[in-house]
mmCIF file of C-alpha atoms and ligand atoms in Angstrom:
data_model
loop_
_atom_site.group_PDB
_atom_site.id
_atom_site.type_symbol
_atom_site.label_atom_id
_atom_site.label_comp_id
_atom_site.label_asym_id
_atom_site.label_seq_id
_atom_site.Cartn_x
_atom_site.Cartn_y
_atom_site.Cartn_z
ATOM 1 C CA MET A 1 -5.919 -21.479 15.617
ATOM 2 C CA THR A 2 -2.628 -19.537 15.621
ATOM 3 C CA ILE A 3 -2.385 -15.988 16.965
ATOM 4 C CA ILE A 4 -1.804 -14.664 13.449
ATOM 5 C CA ALA A 5 -4.880 -16.507 12.150
ATOM 6 C CA SER A 6 -7.074 -15.167 14.918
ATOM 7 C CA ASN A 7 -5.678 -11.634 14.473
ATOM 8 C CA LEU A 8 -6.437 -11.840 10.761
ATOM 9 C CA GLN A 9 -9.954 -12.938 11.521
ATOM 10 C CA ALA A 10 -10.411 -9.964 13.871
ATOM 11 C CA VAL A 11 -9.031 -7.486 11.303
ATOM 12 C CA ASN A 12 -11.250 -8.902 8.565
ATOM 13 C CA ARG A 13 -14.200 -8.595 10.918
ATOM 14 C CA ALA A 14 -13.312 -4.949 11.648
ATOM 15 C CA ILE A 15 -13.089 -4.281 7.900
ATOM 16 C CA ALA A 16 -16.487 -5.904 7.318
ATOM 17 C CA GLN A 17 -18.033 -3.893 10.125
ATOM 18 C CA ALA A 18 -16.602 -0.571 8.898
ATOM 19 C CA ALA A 19 -17.761 -1.445 5.384
ATOM 20 C CA ARG A 20 -21.269 -2.062 6.673
ATOM 21 C CA THR A 21 -21.277 1.313 8.442
ATOM 22 C CA ALA A 22 -20.071 2.961 5.237
ATOM 23 C CA GLN A 23 -22.678 1.047 3.197
ATOM 24 C CA ARG A 24 -19.928 -0.465 1.102
ATOM 25 C CA ARG A 25 -19.289 -4.053 0.115
ATOM 26 C CA ALA A 26 -16.501 -5.610 2.205
ATOM 27 C CA GLU A 27 -15.128 -7.192 -1.001
ATOM 28 C CA SER A 28 -14.334 -3.696 -2.307
ATOM 29 C CA ILE A 29 -11.606 -3.438 0.368
ATOM 30 C CA THR A 30 -8.355 -5.386 0.116
ATOM 31 C CA LEU A 31 -6.403 -6.157 3.246
ATOM 32 C CA LEU A 32 -2.680 -5.686 2.688
ATOM 33 C CA ALA A 33 -0.834 -7.500 5.490
ATOM 34 C CA VAL A 34 2.270 -5.460 6.316
ATOM 35 C CA SER A 35 4.887 -8.050 7.175
ATOM 36 C CA LYS A 36 7.973 -5.823 7.470
ATOM 37 C CA THR A 37 10.327 -6.983 10.262
ATOM 38 C CA PHE A 38 8.428 -10.300 10.537
ATOM 39 C CA SER A 39 9.788 -13.620 9.324
ATOM 40 C CA ALA A 40 8.953 -15.623 6.217
ATOM 41 C CA SER A 41 7.372 -18.208 8.495
ATOM 42 C CA ALA A 42 4.987 -15.567 9.890
ATOM 43 C CA VAL A 43 3.989 -14.731 6.307
ATOM 44 C CA ARG A 44 3.503 -18.431 5.569
ATOM 45 C CA GLU A 45 1.264 -18.707 8.595
ATOM 46 C CA ALA A 46 -0.839 -15.773 7.382
ATOM 47 C CA TYR A 47 -1.053 -17.398 3.946
ATOM 48 C CA HIS A 48 -2.415 -20.574 5.483
ATOM 49 C CA ALA A 49 -5.026 -18.442 7.247
ATOM 50 C CA GLY A 50 -6.166 -17.147 3.843
ATOM 51 C CA GLN A 51 -4.120 -13.957 3.390
ATOM 52 C CA ARG A 52 -2.615 -13.305 -0.076
ATOM 53 C CA ALA A 53 -1.338 -9.700 -0.326
ATOM 54 C CA PHE A 54 1.707 -8.641 1.701
ATOM 55 C CA GLY A 55 3.401 -5.263 2.117
ATOM 56 C CA GLU A 56 7.115 -4.717 2.708
ATOM 57 C CA SER A 57 9.137 -1.539 3.333
ATOM 58 C CA TYR A 58 12.771 -2.662 3.420
ATOM 59 C CA LEU A 59 14.019 -3.988 0.116
ATOM 60 C CA GLN A 60 16.679 -6.501 1.104
ATOM 61 C CA GLU A 61 14.515 -7.996 3.810
ATOM 62 C CA ALA A 62 11.641 -8.225 1.330
ATOM 63 C CA LEU A 63 13.742 -9.922 -1.364
ATOM 64 C CA ASP A 64 14.874 -12.585 1.110
ATOM 65 C CA LYS A 65 11.257 -13.309 2.065
ATOM 66 C CA ILE A 66 10.033 -13.344 -1.539
ATOM 67 C CA GLU A 67 12.751 -15.872 -2.358
ATOM 68 C CA ALA A 68 11.915 -18.043 0.672
ATOM 69 C CA LEU A 69 8.210 -18.044 -0.237
ATOM 70 C CA ARG A 70 8.445 -18.652 -4.012
ATOM 71 C CA ASP A 71 6.316 -21.778 -3.609
ATOM 72 C CA LEU A 72 3.270 -19.700 -2.577
ATOM 73 C CA PRO A 73 1.074 -17.566 -4.883
ATOM 74 C CA LEU A 74 1.561 -14.317 -2.950
ATOM 75 C CA GLU A 75 1.079 -10.742 -4.155
ATOM 76 C CA TRP A 76 3.902 -8.468 -2.985
ATOM 77 C CA HIS A 77 3.495 -4.722 -2.500
ATOM 78 C CA PHE A 78 6.432 -2.368 -1.904
ATOM 79 C CA ILE A 79 5.263 0.329 0.528
ATOM 80 C CA GLY A 80 8.547 1.876 1.717
ATOM 81 C CA PRO A 81 10.446 4.936 0.538
ATOM 82 C CA ILE A 82 12.026 4.294 -2.891
ATOM 83 C CA GLN A 83 15.657 5.161 -3.553
ATOM 84 C CA SER A 84 16.522 5.457 -7.226
ATOM 85 C CA ASN A 85 19.302 2.839 -7.037
ATOM 86 C CA LYS A 86 16.719 0.296 -5.806
ATOM 87 C CA THR A 87 14.137 0.640 -8.565
ATOM 88 C CA ARG A 88 15.331 -2.327 -10.647
ATOM 89 C CA SER A 89 14.845 -4.887 -7.865
ATOM 90 C CA ILE A 90 11.484 -3.358 -7.030
ATOM 91 C CA ALA A 91 10.352 -3.439 -10.674
ATOM 92 C CA GLU A 92 11.440 -7.068 -10.982
ATOM 93 C CA ASN A 93 9.985 -8.487 -7.776
ATOM 94 C CA PHE A 94 6.779 -6.689 -6.835
ATOM 95 C CA ALA A 95 3.235 -6.476 -8.216
ATOM 96 C CA TRP A 96 2.513 -3.071 -6.663
ATOM 97 C CA VAL A 97 4.444 0.013 -5.515
ATOM 98 C CA HIS A 98 2.600 2.442 -3.222
ATOM 99 C CA GLY A 99 5.057 5.256 -2.538
ATOM 100 C CA VAL A 100 5.779 6.870 -5.899
ATOM 101 C CA ASP A 101 6.220 10.624 -5.390
ATOM 102 C CA ARG A 102 8.662 11.682 -8.143
ATOM 103 C CA LEU A 103 8.532 11.289 -11.914
ATOM 104 C CA LYS A 104 12.158 10.154 -12.066
ATOM 105 C CA ILE A 105 11.377 7.133 -9.881
ATOM 106 C CA ALA A 106 8.306 6.270 -11.944
ATOM 107 C CA GLU A 107 10.314 6.499 -15.189
ATOM 108 C CA ARG A 108 12.952 4.126 -13.831
ATOM 109 C CA LEU A 109 10.334 1.643 -12.597
ATOM 110 C CA SER A 110 8.670 1.650 -16.021
ATOM 111 C CA ALA A 111 11.945 1.284 -17.924
ATOM 112 C CA GLN A 112 13.084 -1.550 -15.632
ATOM 113 C CA ARG A 113 9.827 -3.495 -15.472
ATOM 114 C CA PRO A 114 10.453 -6.898 -17.121
ATOM 115 C CA GLN A 115 8.302 -7.150 -20.233
ATOM 116 C CA ASN A 116 7.185 -10.697 -19.483
ATOM 117 C CA LEU A 117 5.369 -9.388 -16.396
ATOM 118 C CA PRO A 118 2.111 -7.408 -16.357
ATOM 119 C CA PRO A 119 2.500 -3.642 -15.897
ATOM 120 C CA LEU A 120 3.586 -2.658 -12.388
ATOM 121 C CA ASN A 121 0.638 -1.267 -10.407
ATOM 122 C CA VAL A 122 1.520 2.046 -8.793
ATOM 123 C CA CYS A 123 -0.002 4.530 -6.391
ATOM 124 C CA ILE A 124 1.187 8.095 -6.028
ATOM 125 C CA GLN A 125 1.913 9.007 -2.426
ATOM 126 C CA VAL A 126 0.368 12.332 -1.450
ATOM 127 C CA ASN A 127 1.364 14.378 1.579
ATOM 128 C CA VAL A 128 -2.150 15.163 2.784
ATOM 129 C CA SER A 129 -1.110 16.283 6.268
ATOM 130 C CA GLY A 130 1.297 18.906 5.011
ATOM 131 C CA GLU A 131 4.125 18.204 7.446
ATOM 132 C CA ASP A 132 7.546 18.683 5.966
ATOM 133 C CA SER A 133 9.005 15.491 7.464
ATOM 134 C CA LYS A 134 6.839 13.132 5.435
ATOM 135 C CA SER A 135 7.416 11.956 1.909
ATOM 136 C CA GLY A 136 4.741 12.346 -0.714
ATOM 137 C CA VAL A 137 3.908 14.871 -3.380
ATOM 138 C CA ALA A 138 2.062 18.055 -2.367
ATOM 139 C CA PRO A 139 -1.682 17.852 -3.138
ATOM 140 C CA GLU A 140 -1.479 20.736 -5.629
ATOM 141 C CA GLU A 141 1.294 18.957 -7.556
ATOM 142 C CA THR A 142 -0.505 15.626 -7.757
ATOM 143 C CA THR A 143 -2.370 16.302 -11.015
ATOM 144 C CA GLY A 144 0.762 17.003 -13.013
ATOM 145 C CA LEU A 145 2.617 14.010 -11.634
ATOM 146 C CA ALA A 146 -0.377 11.701 -12.167
ATOM 147 C CA GLN A 147 -0.747 12.778 -15.808
ATOM 148 C CA ASP A 148 2.943 12.064 -16.445
ATOM 149 C CA VAL A 149 2.974 8.722 -14.607
ATOM 150 C CA ALA A 150 -0.192 7.573 -16.414
ATOM 151 C CA ARG A 151 1.660 7.880 -19.732
ATOM 152 C CA LEU A 152 4.484 5.482 -18.797
ATOM 153 C CA PRO A 153 4.153 2.227 -20.748
ATOM 154 C CA TYR A 154 5.065 -0.447 -18.202
ATOM 155 C CA LEU A 155 3.261 1.060 -15.231
ATOM 156 C CA ARG A 156 -0.431 1.063 -14.465
ATOM 157 C CA LEU A 157 -1.367 4.059 -12.357
ATOM 158 C CA ARG A 158 -4.015 2.717 -9.975
ATOM 159 C CA GLY A 159 -4.543 5.523 -7.489
ATOM 160 C CA LEU A 160 -3.307 7.431 -4.493
ATOM 161 C CA MET A 161 -1.709 6.532 -1.169
ATOM 162 C CA ALA A 162 -1.279 8.489 2.060
ATOM 163 C CA ILE A 163 0.167 8.079 5.534
ATOM 164 C CA PRO A 164 -1.439 10.957 7.458
ATOM 165 C CA ALA A 165 0.054 12.238 10.697
ATOM 166 C CA PRO A 166 -1.472 10.286 13.610
ATOM 167 C CA VAL A 167 -4.412 12.061 15.258
ATOM 168 C CA GLU A 168 -7.030 11.030 17.831
ATOM 169 C CA GLY A 169 -10.708 10.642 17.133
ATOM 170 C CA LEU A 170 -12.684 9.391 14.174
ATOM 171 C CA SER A 171 -13.702 12.758 12.730
ATOM 172 C CA GLU A 172 -10.147 14.145 12.837
ATOM 173 C CA GLN A 173 -8.801 10.940 11.316
ATOM 174 C CA ARG A 174 -11.295 11.147 8.462
ATOM 175 C CA LYS A 175 -10.206 14.608 7.242
ATOM 176 C CA PRO A 176 -6.946 13.730 5.446
ATOM 177 C CA PHE A 177 -8.562 10.584 4.011
ATOM 178 C CA ALA A 178 -11.435 12.673 2.669
ATOM 179 C CA ARG A 179 -8.878 14.992 1.060
ATOM 180 C CA LEU A 180 -7.234 12.031 -0.674
ATOM 181 C CA ARG A 181 -10.594 10.746 -1.920
ATOM 182 C CA GLU A 182 -11.546 14.181 -3.294
ATOM 183 C CA LEU A 183 -8.195 14.421 -5.018
ATOM 184 C CA MET A 184 -8.747 11.074 -6.736
ATOM 185 C CA GLN A 185 -12.260 12.101 -7.776
ATOM 186 C CA ARG A 186 -10.828 15.257 -9.307
ATOM 187 C CA LEU A 187 -8.206 13.282 -11.253
ATOM 188 C CA ASN A 188 -10.875 10.928 -12.570
ATOM 189 C CA ALA A 189 -13.017 13.896 -13.625
ATOM 190 C CA GLN A 190 -9.990 14.998 -15.680
ATOM 191 C CA GLY A 191 -9.931 11.702 -17.542
ATOM 192 C CA LEU A 192 -7.725 9.410 -15.470
ATOM 193 C CA GLU A 193 -9.177 6.037 -14.476
ATOM 194 C CA LEU A 194 -8.032 5.501 -10.914
ATOM 195 C CA ASP A 195 -9.645 2.837 -8.734
ATOM 196 C CA THR A 196 -7.405 2.657 -5.671
ATOM 197 C CA LEU A 197 -7.155 4.577 -2.410
ATOM 198 C CA SER A 198 -4.381 3.009 -0.317
ATOM 199 C CA MET A 199 -5.060 4.456 3.122
ATOM 200 C CA GLY A 200 -5.643 3.322 6.695
ATOM 201 C CA MET A 201 -3.419 1.307 9.038
ATOM 202 C CA SER A 202 -4.097 -0.624 12.246
ATOM 203 C CA TYR A 203 -5.291 2.348 14.303
ATOM 204 C CA ASP A 204 -7.215 4.373 11.715
ATOM 205 C CA LEU A 205 -8.730 1.607 9.617
ATOM 206 C CA LYS A 206 -12.336 2.588 10.242
ATOM 207 C CA ALA A 207 -11.860 6.258 9.330
ATOM 208 C CA ALA A 208 -10.129 5.226 6.091
ATOM 209 C CA ILE A 209 -12.895 2.811 5.108
ATOM 210 C CA LEU A 210 -15.574 5.417 5.816
ATOM 211 C CA GLU A 211 -13.751 7.701 3.354
ATOM 212 C CA GLY A 212 -13.449 5.097 0.631
ATOM 213 C CA ALA A 213 -10.197 3.178 1.202
ATOM 214 C CA THR A 214 -9.842 0.265 -1.219
ATOM 215 C CA ILE A 215 -6.563 -1.028 0.248
ATOM 216 C CA VAL A 216 -5.893 -0.884 3.977
ATOM 217 C CA ARG A 217 -2.321 -1.573 5.079
ATOM 218 C CA VAL A 218 -2.285 -3.374 8.419
ATOM 219 C CA GLY A 219 0.785 -4.660 10.256
ATOM 220 C CA THR A 220 0.633 -4.519 14.027
ATOM 221 C CA ALA A 221 -2.947 -5.760 14.365
ATOM 222 C CA ILE A 222 -1.997 -8.918 12.450
ATOM 223 C CA PHE A 223 1.604 -9.704 13.375
ATOM 224 C CA GLY A 224 1.992 -7.869 16.705
ATOM 225 C CA GLN A 225 4.381 -5.102 17.756
ATOM 226 C CA ARG A 226 7.414 -4.626 15.537
ATOM 227 C CA ASN A 227 10.845 -4.904 17.076
ATOM 228 C CA TYR A 228 13.142 -2.790 14.913
ATOM 229 C CA GLY A 229 16.094 -3.520 17.182
ATOM 230 C CA GLU A 230 16.345 -7.099 16.013
ATOM 231 C CA LYS A 231 16.414 -6.238 12.339
HETATM 232 C C1 LIG B 1 4.419 -0.144 8.649
HETATM 233 C C2 LIG B 1 3.455 0.428 7.712
HETATM 234 C C3 LIG B 1 2.079 0.145 7.832
HETATM 235 C C4 LIG B 1 1.485 -0.722 8.908
HETATM 236 O O1 LIG B 1 1.331 -0.010 10.073
HETATM 237 P P1 LIG B 1 0.619 -0.663 11.369
HETATM 238 O O2 LIG B 1 0.431 0.488 12.276
HETATM 239 O O3 LIG B 1 1.578 -1.672 11.913
HETATM 240 O O4 LIG B 1 -0.654 -1.274 10.945
HETATM 241 C C5 LIG B 1 1.232 0.692 6.868
HETATM 242 N N1 LIG B 1 1.693 1.463 5.876
HETATM 243 C C6 LIG B 1 2.996 1.756 5.739
HETATM 244 C C7 LIG B 1 3.438 2.615 4.605
HETATM 245 C C8 LIG B 1 3.914 1.256 6.644
HETATM 246 O O5 LIG B 1 5.210 1.568 6.502
#
């Protein structure tokens, strides 16, 4: 078995275990393998170990990989910051976009989504930790943005995404995830039909699953340490 295959097995086991603790079905949690900075051949290896959904943050790098892997039935998720001059390529090449935090970006993605493809699945990124360095809409502004995004014809608003500031300890890690879950529950009580909480990475996977994550985004624990210098 390759290192990537055995890492995937370990991550899937950790997801199953956290799901059991949370009294949730493991199938209600999708593992998004974050392949940014790793090669197309690493993605191919993960595919052969059973992985289907992959997350990328850097557009040009992602487009090269998508092209190189056209022969495989992969589901690509864009999880990086979105510049408005990049929306067309994102709308044309991805199934999901996780980091929508402005209406203008959502409008461009909808207008540029090819009509022969299904609607683009989107999550609104929320700044649940409240630090000013992070992207994401403020929690109190999420309702308005969600209502507007939900009306766009070629997008399907699926839920919320967060990248909380790193903290130690399960109970501290759970707090921002709980906030995101409550926010989604509130939006659904107002009539939206959201089914996705994109939250949890390699080090805070368990906390996210205990708070209801439906997509966990895991890079390092599958592919190893990233080396940004070689990019
Ligand atoms: C890189 C990245 C991840 C993966 O992080 P790991 O710590 O390597 O698991 C998850 N989400 C986003 C948005 C990322 O940019």
